[in-house]
Amino acid sequence: LLELLYFEAGDVTAASEAIGRQLVLTEDPGTRSTLWRRRAKLYRNALGRDAEAYRCLKEAHACAPADPEIAYQLRTAAMVRGEWALAASLLYREIAAAGSPRDRGALHLELALIFQERLDDAAQAQVNFEQALAFDPSIPAARAPLAKRYEAIGRHADAARLYEEAANGARPAEKIALMAAAQRCRAQLADGTFTGHE
């Protein structure tokens, strides 16, 4: 009741302290997670309290590590703060809880982009691009970067195929570049320098 009263009065600090007193009185992880999330929401809606909101989300996640909604909220906050390794680990929890192969494919694609663009781990990015296509073969954005990775490691047959598939749904300007890349890979195969990977 005090929490509600302070919240209605717009006193974020007092409302947070009221939640803190409730946290002291409970040991149940589920209840604690709910309270930490409520505290995080208070801070998120207050100017200049982002760091406190983030800390509360981390506490909520520690109490309920399998909760995909908390993982999502913490991941988005971690991405804003540039904590990409944490964001990647949280995406794995979201993937495990995803309700459909299409959702899993989209999450693997997001994870691949984090490994490629933020964590400089091309090998792990490759794994996640492959997983994205395995879960959702229609996903368009995974083909071109995976083709580029295959070309870099000498899998020219696979690279050419993926470049061509990516070109099928691309805009005209991009299609020209993708088809040129596919031809480059086919030329490498024709030269006999690489056998590719089938």
mmCIF file with all atom_site columns, C-alpha atoms in Angstrom:
data_model
loop_
_atom_site.group_PDB
_atom_site.id
_atom_site.type_symbol
_atom_site.label_atom_id
_atom_site.label_alt_id
_atom_site.label_comp_id
_atom_site.label_asym_id
_atom_site.label_entity_id
_atom_site.label_seq_id
_atom_site.pdbx_PDB_ins_code
_atom_site.Cartn_x
_atom_site.Cartn_y
_atom_site.Cartn_z
_atom_site.occupancy
_atom_site.B_iso_or_equiv
_atom_site.pdbx_formal_charge
_atom_site.auth_seq_id
_atom_site.auth_comp_id
_atom_site.auth_asym_id
_atom_site.auth_atom_id
_atom_site.pdbx_PDB_model_num
ATOM 1   C CA . LEU A 1 1   ? 0.000  0.000   0.000   1.00 0.00 ? 1   LEU A CA 1
ATOM 2   C CA . LEU A 1 2   ? 2.841  2.366   0.765   1.00 0.00 ? 2   LEU A CA 1
ATOM 3   C CA . GLU A 1 3   ? 4.421  1.501   -2.566  1.00 0.00 ? 3   GLU A CA 1
ATOM 4   C CA . LEU A 1 4   ? 1.164  2.342   -4.358  1.00 0.00 ? 4   LEU A CA 1
ATOM 5   C CA . LEU A 1 5   ? 0.726  5.558   -2.388  1.00 0.00 ? 5   LEU A CA 1
ATOM 6   C CA . TYR A 1 6   ? 4.251  6.778   -3.175  1.00 0.00 ? 6   TYR A CA 1
ATOM 7   C CA . PHE A 1 7   ? 3.865  5.733   -6.812  1.00 0.00 ? 7   PHE A CA 1
ATOM 8   C CA . GLU A 1 8   ? 0.630  7.724   -7.154  1.00 0.00 ? 8   GLU A CA 1
ATOM 9   C CA . ALA A 1 9   ? 2.379  10.700  -5.549  1.00 0.00 ? 9   ALA A CA 1
ATOM 10  C CA . GLY A 1 10  ? 5.241  10.422  -8.070  1.00 0.00 ? 10  GLY A CA 1
ATOM 11  C CA . ASP A 1 11  ? 7.868  9.790   -5.395  1.00 0.00 ? 11  ASP A CA 1
ATOM 12  C CA . VAL A 1 12  ? 10.017 7.208   -7.173  1.00 0.00 ? 12  VAL A CA 1
ATOM 13  C CA . THR A 1 13  ? 12.651 6.956   -4.431  1.00 0.00 ? 13  THR A CA 1
ATOM 14  C CA . ALA A 1 14  ? 10.103 6.347   -1.666  1.00 0.00 ? 14  ALA A CA 1
ATOM 15  C CA . ALA A 1 15  ? 8.205  3.819   -3.801  1.00 0.00 ? 15  ALA A CA 1
ATOM 16  C CA . SER A 1 16  ? 11.482 2.012   -4.510  1.00 0.00 ? 16  SER A CA 1
ATOM 17  C CA . GLU A 1 17  ? 12.301 1.908   -0.801  1.00 0.00 ? 17  GLU A CA 1
ATOM 18  C CA . ALA A 1 18  ? 8.869  0.409   -0.135  1.00 0.00 ? 18  ALA A CA 1
ATOM 19  C CA . ILE A 1 19  ? 9.639  -2.321  -2.665  1.00 0.00 ? 19  ILE A CA 1
ATOM 20  C CA . GLY A 1 20  ? 13.017 -2.791  -0.981  1.00 0.00 ? 20  GLY A CA 1
ATOM 21  C CA . ARG A 1 21  ? 11.292 -3.482  2.329   1.00 0.00 ? 21  ARG A CA 1
ATOM 22  C CA . GLN A 1 22  ? 9.153  -6.120  0.625   1.00 0.00 ? 22  GLN A CA 1
ATOM 23  C CA . LEU A 1 23  ? 12.295 -7.711  -0.830  1.00 0.00 ? 23  LEU A CA 1
ATOM 24  C CA . VAL A 1 24  ? 13.769 -8.018  2.648   1.00 0.00 ? 24  VAL A CA 1
ATOM 25  C CA . LEU A 1 25  ? 10.662 -9.895  3.805   1.00 0.00 ? 25  LEU A CA 1
ATOM 26  C CA . THR A 1 26  ? 10.588 -12.586 1.106   1.00 0.00 ? 26  THR A CA 1
ATOM 27  C CA . GLU A 1 27  ? 12.964 -15.349 0.059   1.00 0.00 ? 27  GLU A CA 1
ATOM 28  C CA . ASP A 1 28  ? 10.834 -16.818 -2.726  1.00 0.00 ? 28  ASP A CA 1
ATOM 29  C CA . PRO A 1 29  ? 12.761 -16.347 -6.019  1.00 0.00 ? 29  PRO A CA 1
ATOM 30  C CA . GLY A 1 30  ? 9.614  -15.826 -8.099  1.00 0.00 ? 30  GLY A CA 1
ATOM 31  C CA . THR A 1 31  ? 8.270  -13.126 -5.768  1.00 0.00 ? 31  THR A CA 1
ATOM 32  C CA . ARG A 1 32  ? 11.681 -11.480 -5.562  1.00 0.00 ? 32  ARG A CA 1
ATOM 33  C CA . SER A 1 33  ? 11.956 -11.446 -9.349  1.00 0.00 ? 33  SER A CA 1
ATOM 34  C CA . THR A 1 34  ? 8.538  -9.764  -9.644  1.00 0.00 ? 34  THR A CA 1
ATOM 35  C CA . LEU A 1 35  ? 9.520  -7.128  -7.090  1.00 0.00 ? 35  LEU A CA 1
ATOM 36  C CA . TRP A 1 36  ? 12.838 -6.408  -8.810  1.00 0.00 ? 36  TRP A CA 1
ATOM 37  C CA . ARG A 1 37  ? 11.026 -6.018  -12.138 1.00 0.00 ? 37  ARG A CA 1
ATOM 38  C CA . ARG A 1 38  ? 8.564  -3.616  -10.555 1.00 0.00 ? 38  ARG A CA 1
ATOM 39  C CA . ARG A 1 39  ? 11.451 -1.622  -9.166  1.00 0.00 ? 39  ARG A CA 1
ATOM 40  C CA . ALA A 1 40  ? 13.137 -1.596  -12.569 1.00 0.00 ? 40  ALA A CA 1
ATOM 41  C CA . LYS A 1 41  ? 9.942  -0.307  -14.183 1.00 0.00 ? 41  LYS A CA 1
ATOM 42  C CA . LEU A 1 42  ? 9.789  2.532   -11.646 1.00 0.00 ? 42  LEU A CA 1
ATOM 43  C CA . TYR A 1 43  ? 13.319 3.606   -12.542 1.00 0.00 ? 43  TYR A CA 1
ATOM 44  C CA . ARG A 1 44  ? 12.813 3.170   -16.296 1.00 0.00 ? 44  ARG A CA 1
ATOM 45  C CA . ASN A 1 45  ? 9.945  5.647   -16.175 1.00 0.00 ? 45  ASN A CA 1
ATOM 46  C CA . ALA A 1 46  ? 12.020 8.196   -14.225 1.00 0.00 ? 46  ALA A CA 1
ATOM 47  C CA . LEU A 1 47  ? 14.520 10.537  -15.875 1.00 0.00 ? 47  LEU A CA 1
ATOM 48  C CA . GLY A 1 48  ? 18.182 9.817   -15.217 1.00 0.00 ? 48  GLY A CA 1
ATOM 49  C CA . ARG A 1 49  ? 17.614 6.515   -13.401 1.00 0.00 ? 49  ARG A CA 1
ATOM 50  C CA . ASP A 1 50  ? 18.625 4.105   -16.202 1.00 0.00 ? 50  ASP A CA 1
ATOM 51  C CA . ALA A 1 51  ? 21.596 2.687   -14.294 1.00 0.00 ? 51  ALA A CA 1
ATOM 52  C CA . GLU A 1 52  ? 19.349 1.768   -11.365 1.00 0.00 ? 52  GLU A CA 1
ATOM 53  C CA . ALA A 1 53  ? 16.780 0.213   -13.713 1.00 0.00 ? 53  ALA A CA 1
ATOM 54  C CA . TYR A 1 54  ? 19.540 -1.881  -15.275 1.00 0.00 ? 54  TYR A CA 1
ATOM 55  C CA . ARG A 1 55  ? 20.788 -3.071  -11.874 1.00 0.00 ? 55  ARG A CA 1
ATOM 56  C CA . CYS A 1 56  ? 17.243 -4.074  -10.905 1.00 0.00 ? 56  CYS A CA 1
ATOM 57  C CA . LEU A 1 57  ? 16.786 -6.042  -14.137 1.00 0.00 ? 57  LEU A CA 1
ATOM 58  C CA . LYS A 1 58  ? 20.027 -7.916  -13.431 1.00 0.00 ? 58  LYS A CA 1
ATOM 59  C CA . GLU A 1 59  ? 18.728 -8.787  -9.966  1.00 0.00 ? 59  GLU A CA 1
ATOM 60  C CA . ALA A 1 60  ? 15.396 -9.924  -11.444 1.00 0.00 ? 60  ALA A CA 1
ATOM 61  C CA . HIS A 1 61  ? 17.232 -12.112 -13.937 1.00 0.00 ? 61  HIS A CA 1
ATOM 62  C CA . ALA A 1 62  ? 19.364 -13.634 -11.170 1.00 0.00 ? 62  ALA A CA 1
ATOM 63  C CA . CYS A 1 63  ? 16.159 -14.623 -9.341  1.00 0.00 ? 63  CYS A CA 1
ATOM 64  C CA . ALA A 1 64  ? 14.483 -16.063 -12.459 1.00 0.00 ? 64  ALA A CA 1
ATOM 65  C CA . PRO A 1 65  ? 17.185 -16.900 -15.041 1.00 0.00 ? 65  PRO A CA 1
ATOM 66  C CA . ALA A 1 66  ? 14.812 -18.996 -17.184 1.00 0.00 ? 66  ALA A CA 1
ATOM 67  C CA . ASP A 1 67  ? 12.212 -16.224 -17.605 1.00 0.00 ? 67  ASP A CA 1
ATOM 68  C CA . PRO A 1 68  ? 12.366 -15.171 -21.296 1.00 0.00 ? 68  PRO A CA 1
ATOM 69  C CA . GLU A 1 69  ? 10.616 -11.824 -20.726 1.00 0.00 ? 69  GLU A CA 1
ATOM 70  C CA . ILE A 1 70  ? 13.191 -10.753 -18.133 1.00 0.00 ? 70  ILE A CA 1
ATOM 71  C CA . ALA A 1 71  ? 15.975 -12.014 -20.413 1.00 0.00 ? 71  ALA A CA 1
ATOM 72  C CA . TYR A 1 72  ? 14.550 -9.878  -23.237 1.00 0.00 ? 72  TYR A CA 1
ATOM 73  C CA . GLN A 1 73  ? 14.258 -6.738  -21.094 1.00 0.00 ? 73  GLN A CA 1
ATOM 74  C CA . LEU A 1 74  ? 17.776 -7.181  -19.715 1.00 0.00 ? 74  LEU A CA 1
ATOM 75  C CA . ARG A 1 75  ? 19.165 -7.908  -23.179 1.00 0.00 ? 75  ARG A CA 1
ATOM 76  C CA . THR A 1 76  ? 17.740 -4.738  -24.683 1.00 0.00 ? 76  THR A CA 1
ATOM 77  C CA . ALA A 1 77  ? 19.149 -2.742  -21.763 1.00 0.00 ? 77  ALA A CA 1
ATOM 78  C CA . ALA A 1 78  ? 22.548 -4.460  -22.154 1.00 0.00 ? 78  ALA A CA 1
ATOM 79  C CA . MET A 1 79  ? 22.600 -3.612  -25.870 1.00 0.00 ? 79  MET A CA 1
ATOM 80  C CA . VAL A 1 80  ? 21.930 0.060   -25.139 1.00 0.00 ? 80  VAL A CA 1
ATOM 81  C CA . ARG A 1 81  ? 24.853 -0.010  -22.705 1.00 0.00 ? 81  ARG A CA 1
ATOM 82  C CA . GLY A 1 82  ? 27.109 -1.832  -25.183 1.00 0.00 ? 82  GLY A CA 1
ATOM 83  C CA . GLU A 1 83  ? 27.434 -4.979  -23.059 1.00 0.00 ? 83  GLU A CA 1
ATOM 84  C CA . TRP A 1 84  ? 27.393 -7.307  -26.047 1.00 0.00 ? 84  TRP A CA 1
ATOM 85  C CA . ALA A 1 85  ? 28.698 -10.470 -24.374 1.00 0.00 ? 85  ALA A CA 1
ATOM 86  C CA . LEU A 1 86  ? 25.844 -10.324 -21.860 1.00 0.00 ? 86  LEU A CA 1
ATOM 87  C CA . ALA A 1 87  ? 23.359 -9.608  -24.652 1.00 0.00 ? 87  ALA A CA 1
ATOM 88  C CA . ALA A 1 88  ? 24.599 -12.693 -26.527 1.00 0.00 ? 88  ALA A CA 1
ATOM 89  C CA . SER A 1 89  ? 24.266 -14.971 -23.503 1.00 0.00 ? 89  SER A CA 1
ATOM 90  C CA . LEU A 1 90  ? 20.726 -13.715 -22.886 1.00 0.00 ? 90  LEU A CA 1
ATOM 91  C CA . LEU A 1 91  ? 19.761 -14.360 -26.504 1.00 0.00 ? 91  LEU A CA 1
ATOM 92  C CA . TYR A 1 92  ? 20.523 -18.044 -25.980 1.00 0.00 ? 92  TYR A CA 1
ATOM 93  C CA . ARG A 1 93  ? 17.900 -18.103 -23.203 1.00 0.00 ? 93  ARG A CA 1
ATOM 94  C CA . GLU A 1 94  ? 15.380 -16.442 -25.502 1.00 0.00 ? 94  GLU A CA 1
ATOM 95  C CA . ILE A 1 95  ? 16.141 -18.988 -28.228 1.00 0.00 ? 95  ILE A CA 1
ATOM 96  C CA . ALA A 1 96  ? 15.544 -21.861 -25.815 1.00 0.00 ? 96  ALA A CA 1
ATOM 97  C CA . ALA A 1 97  ? 12.156 -20.402 -24.874 1.00 0.00 ? 97  ALA A CA 1
ATOM 98  C CA . ALA A 1 98  ? 11.074 -19.389 -28.399 1.00 0.00 ? 98  ALA A CA 1
ATOM 99  C CA . GLY A 1 99  ? 7.687  -20.766 -29.402 1.00 0.00 ? 99  GLY A CA 1
ATOM 100 C CA . SER A 1 100 ? 8.303  -21.429 -33.104 1.00 0.00 ? 100 SER A CA 1
ATOM 101 C CA . PRO A 1 101 ? 11.136 -22.318 -35.489 1.00 0.00 ? 101 PRO A CA 1
ATOM 102 C CA . ARG A 1 102 ? 10.647 -18.953 -37.230 1.00 0.00 ? 102 ARG A CA 1
ATOM 103 C CA . ASP A 1 103 ? 11.200 -17.089 -33.943 1.00 0.00 ? 103 ASP A CA 1
ATOM 104 C CA . ARG A 1 104 ? 14.287 -19.181 -33.220 1.00 0.00 ? 104 ARG A CA 1
ATOM 105 C CA . GLY A 1 105 ? 15.643 -18.418 -36.669 1.00 0.00 ? 105 GLY A CA 1
ATOM 106 C CA . ALA A 1 106 ? 15.165 -14.672 -36.166 1.00 0.00 ? 106 ALA A CA 1
ATOM 107 C CA . LEU A 1 107 ? 16.894 -14.797 -32.766 1.00 0.00 ? 107 LEU A CA 1
ATOM 108 C CA . HIS A 1 108 ? 19.816 -16.808 -34.175 1.00 0.00 ? 108 HIS A CA 1
ATOM 109 C CA . LEU A 1 109 ? 20.165 -14.174 -36.903 1.00 0.00 ? 109 LEU A CA 1
ATOM 110 C CA . GLU A 1 110 ? 20.280 -11.407 -34.293 1.00 0.00 ? 110 GLU A CA 1
ATOM 111 C CA . LEU A 1 111 ? 22.856 -13.390 -32.326 1.00 0.00 ? 111 LEU A CA 1
ATOM 112 C CA . ALA A 1 112 ? 24.955 -13.946 -35.461 1.00 0.00 ? 112 ALA A CA 1
ATOM 113 C CA . LEU A 1 113 ? 25.028 -10.213 -36.154 1.00 0.00 ? 113 LEU A CA 1
ATOM 114 C CA . ILE A 1 114 ? 26.193 -9.518  -32.590 1.00 0.00 ? 114 ILE A CA 1
ATOM 115 C CA . PHE A 1 115 ? 29.047 -12.030 -32.947 1.00 0.00 ? 115 PHE A CA 1
ATOM 116 C CA . GLN A 1 116 ? 29.969 -10.665 -36.364 1.00 0.00 ? 116 GLN A CA 1
ATOM 117 C CA . GLU A 1 117 ? 29.664 -6.923  -35.793 1.00 0.00 ? 117 GLU A CA 1
ATOM 118 C CA . ARG A 1 118 ? 30.211 -6.451  -32.054 1.00 0.00 ? 118 ARG A CA 1
ATOM 119 C CA . LEU A 1 119 ? 32.241 -9.375  -30.708 1.00 0.00 ? 119 LEU A CA 1
ATOM 120 C CA . ASP A 1 120 ? 34.497 -9.968  -33.751 1.00 0.00 ? 120 ASP A CA 1
ATOM 121 C CA . ASP A 1 121 ? 33.872 -13.726 -33.681 1.00 0.00 ? 121 ASP A CA 1
ATOM 122 C CA . ALA A 1 122 ? 33.331 -14.776 -37.286 1.00 0.00 ? 122 ALA A CA 1
ATOM 123 C CA . ALA A 1 123 ? 33.369 -18.506 -36.530 1.00 0.00 ? 123 ALA A CA 1
ATOM 124 C CA . GLN A 1 124 ? 30.555 -18.239 -33.965 1.00 0.00 ? 124 GLN A CA 1
ATOM 125 C CA . ALA A 1 125 ? 28.640 -15.873 -36.241 1.00 0.00 ? 125 ALA A CA 1
ATOM 126 C CA . GLN A 1 126 ? 28.817 -18.573 -38.934 1.00 0.00 ? 126 GLN A CA 1
ATOM 127 C CA . VAL A 1 127 ? 27.292 -21.130 -36.563 1.00 0.00 ? 127 VAL A CA 1
ATOM 128 C CA . ASN A 1 128 ? 24.395 -18.829 -35.764 1.00 0.00 ? 128 ASN A CA 1
ATOM 129 C CA . PHE A 1 129 ? 23.790 -17.828 -39.399 1.00 0.00 ? 129 PHE A CA 1
ATOM 130 C CA . GLU A 1 130 ? 23.616 -21.563 -40.197 1.00 0.00 ? 130 GLU A CA 1
ATOM 131 C CA . GLN A 1 131 ? 21.218 -22.131 -37.311 1.00 0.00 ? 131 GLN A CA 1
ATOM 132 C CA . ALA A 1 132 ? 19.046 -19.216 -38.473 1.00 0.00 ? 132 ALA A CA 1
ATOM 133 C CA . LEU A 1 133 ? 18.654 -20.843 -41.901 1.00 0.00 ? 133 LEU A CA 1
ATOM 134 C CA . ALA A 1 134 ? 18.125 -24.289 -40.384 1.00 0.00 ? 134 ALA A CA 1
ATOM 135 C CA . PHE A 1 135 ? 15.197 -23.033 -38.312 1.00 0.00 ? 135 PHE A CA 1
ATOM 136 C CA . ASP A 1 136 ? 13.802 -20.730 -41.017 1.00 0.00 ? 136 ASP A CA 1
ATOM 137 C CA . PRO A 1 137 ? 15.061 -21.428 -44.565 1.00 0.00 ? 137 PRO A CA 1
ATOM 138 C CA . SER A 1 138 ? 13.044 -18.453 -45.838 1.00 0.00 ? 138 SER A CA 1
ATOM 139 C CA . ILE A 1 139 ? 14.933 -15.932 -43.683 1.00 0.00 ? 139 ILE A CA 1
ATOM 140 C CA . PRO A 1 140 ? 16.528 -13.537 -46.192 1.00 0.00 ? 140 PRO A CA 1
ATOM 141 C CA . ALA A 1 141 ? 19.152 -11.628 -44.214 1.00 0.00 ? 141 ALA A CA 1
ATOM 142 C CA . ALA A 1 142 ? 21.333 -14.623 -43.280 1.00 0.00 ? 142 ALA A CA 1
ATOM 143 C CA . ARG A 1 143 ? 22.370 -15.733 -46.766 1.00 0.00 ? 143 ARG A CA 1
ATOM 144 C CA . ALA A 1 144 ? 24.648 -12.912 -47.940 1.00 0.00 ? 144 ALA A CA 1
ATOM 145 C CA . PRO A 1 145 ? 26.769 -12.644 -44.753 1.00 0.00 ? 145 PRO A CA 1
ATOM 146 C CA . LEU A 1 146 ? 27.039 -16.445 -44.540 1.00 0.00 ? 146 LEU A CA 1
ATOM 147 C CA . ALA A 1 147 ? 28.080 -16.573 -48.211 1.00 0.00 ? 147 ALA A CA 1
ATOM 148 C CA . LYS A 1 148 ? 30.781 -13.979 -47.502 1.00 0.00 ? 148 LYS A CA 1
ATOM 149 C CA . ARG A 1 149 ? 32.043 -16.071 -44.575 1.00 0.00 ? 149 ARG A CA 1
ATOM 150 C CA . TYR A 1 150 ? 32.077 -19.255 -46.705 1.00 0.00 ? 150 TYR A CA 1
ATOM 151 C CA . GLU A 1 151 ? 34.029 -17.426 -49.425 1.00 0.00 ? 151 GLU A CA 1
ATOM 152 C CA . ALA A 1 152 ? 36.571 -16.238 -46.844 1.00 0.00 ? 152 ALA A CA 1
ATOM 153 C CA . ILE A 1 153 ? 37.216 -19.782 -45.593 1.00 0.00 ? 153 ILE A CA 1
ATOM 154 C CA . GLY A 1 154 ? 37.340 -21.355 -49.068 1.00 0.00 ? 154 GLY A CA 1
ATOM 155 C CA . ARG A 1 155 ? 33.892 -22.965 -49.251 1.00 0.00 ? 155 ARG A CA 1
ATOM 156 C CA . HIS A 1 156 ? 33.305 -21.492 -52.699 1.00 0.00 ? 156 HIS A CA 1
ATOM 157 C CA . ALA A 1 157 ? 30.582 -23.866 -53.875 1.00 0.00 ? 157 ALA A CA 1
ATOM 158 C CA . ASP A 1 158 ? 28.455 -23.092 -50.823 1.00 0.00 ? 158 ASP A CA 1
ATOM 159 C CA . ALA A 1 159 ? 29.275 -19.399 -51.090 1.00 0.00 ? 159 ALA A CA 1
ATOM 160 C CA . ALA A 1 160 ? 28.211 -19.238 -54.755 1.00 0.00 ? 160 ALA A CA 1
ATOM 161 C CA . ARG A 1 161 ? 24.928 -21.000 -54.004 1.00 0.00 ? 161 ARG A CA 1
ATOM 162 C CA . LEU A 1 162 ? 24.110 -18.659 -51.118 1.00 0.00 ? 162 LEU A CA 1
ATOM 163 C CA . TYR A 1 163 ? 25.070 -15.541 -53.091 1.00 0.00 ? 163 TYR A CA 1
ATOM 164 C CA . GLU A 1 164 ? 22.695 -16.647 -55.856 1.00 0.00 ? 164 GLU A CA 1
ATOM 165 C CA . GLU A 1 165 ? 19.884 -17.384 -53.398 1.00 0.00 ? 165 GLU A CA 1
ATOM 166 C CA . ALA A 1 166 ? 20.422 -13.993 -51.748 1.00 0.00 ? 166 ALA A CA 1
ATOM 167 C CA . ALA A 1 167 ? 20.313 -12.298 -55.155 1.00 0.00 ? 167 ALA A CA 1
ATOM 168 C CA . ASN A 1 168 ? 16.869 -13.787 -55.889 1.00 0.00 ? 168 ASN A CA 1
ATOM 169 C CA . GLY A 1 169 ? 15.166 -11.579 -53.324 1.00 0.00 ? 169 GLY A CA 1
ATOM 170 C CA . ALA A 1 170 ? 17.510 -8.590  -53.477 1.00 0.00 ? 170 ALA A CA 1
ATOM 171 C CA . ARG A 1 171 ? 16.956 -5.103  -54.854 1.00 0.00 ? 171 ARG A CA 1
ATOM 172 C CA . PRO A 1 172 ? 18.349 -4.490  -58.360 1.00 0.00 ? 172 PRO A CA 1
ATOM 173 C CA . ALA A 1 173 ? 21.509 -2.656  -57.209 1.00 0.00 ? 173 ALA A CA 1
ATOM 174 C CA . GLU A 1 174 ? 22.313 -5.336  -54.608 1.00 0.00 ? 174 GLU A CA 1
ATOM 175 C CA . LYS A 1 175 ? 21.441 -8.147  -57.006 1.00 0.00 ? 175 LYS A CA 1
ATOM 176 C CA . ILE A 1 176 ? 24.235 -7.130  -59.398 1.00 0.00 ? 176 ILE A CA 1
ATOM 177 C CA . ALA A 1 177 ? 26.861 -7.229  -56.622 1.00 0.00 ? 177 ALA A CA 1
ATOM 178 C CA . LEU A 1 178 ? 25.584 -10.577 -55.297 1.00 0.00 ? 178 LEU A CA 1
ATOM 179 C CA . MET A 1 179 ? 25.593 -12.218 -58.728 1.00 0.00 ? 179 MET A CA 1
ATOM 180 C CA . ALA A 1 180 ? 29.122 -10.886 -59.333 1.00 0.00 ? 180 ALA A CA 1
ATOM 181 C CA . ALA A 1 181 ? 30.215 -12.445 -56.034 1.00 0.00 ? 181 ALA A CA 1
ATOM 182 C CA . ALA A 1 182 ? 28.611 -15.757 -57.037 1.00 0.00 ? 182 ALA A CA 1
ATOM 183 C CA . GLN A 1 183 ? 30.461 -15.669 -60.389 1.00 0.00 ? 183 GLN A CA 1
ATOM 184 C CA . ARG A 1 184 ? 33.722 -14.924 -58.574 1.00 0.00 ? 184 ARG A CA 1
ATOM 185 C CA . CYS A 1 185 ? 33.233 -18.041 -56.440 1.00 0.00 ? 185 CYS A CA 1
ATOM 186 C CA . ARG A 1 186 ? 32.301 -20.159 -59.480 1.00 0.00 ? 186 ARG A CA 1
ATOM 187 C CA . ALA A 1 187 ? 35.484 -18.939 -61.188 1.00 0.00 ? 187 ALA A CA 1
ATOM 188 C CA . GLN A 1 188 ? 37.548 -20.097 -58.207 1.00 0.00 ? 188 GLN A CA 1
ATOM 189 C CA . LEU A 1 189 ? 35.973 -23.535 -58.533 1.00 0.00 ? 189 LEU A CA 1
ATOM 190 C CA . ALA A 1 190 ? 36.568 -23.634 -62.289 1.00 0.00 ? 190 ALA A CA 1
ATOM 191 C CA . ASP A 1 191 ? 40.245 -22.794 -61.737 1.00 0.00 ? 191 ASP A CA 1
ATOM 192 C CA . GLY A 1 192 ? 40.495 -25.913 -59.603 1.00 0.00 ? 192 GLY A CA 1
ATOM 193 C CA . THR A 1 193 ? 42.076 -23.924 -56.764 1.00 0.00 ? 193 THR A CA 1
ATOM 194 C CA . PHE A 1 194 ? 39.274 -24.870 -54.395 1.00 0.00 ? 194 PHE A CA 1
ATOM 195 C CA . THR A 1 195 ? 36.914 -27.814 -54.380 1.00 0.00 ? 195 THR A CA 1
ATOM 196 C CA . GLY A 1 196 ? 34.352 -26.171 -52.138 1.00 0.00 ? 196 GLY A CA 1
ATOM 197 C CA . HIS A 1 197 ? 32.331 -27.987 -49.503 1.00 0.00 ? 197 HIS A CA 1
ATOM 198 C CA . GLU A 1 198 ? 29.211 -29.847 -50.540 1.00 0.00 ? 198 GLU A CA 1
#
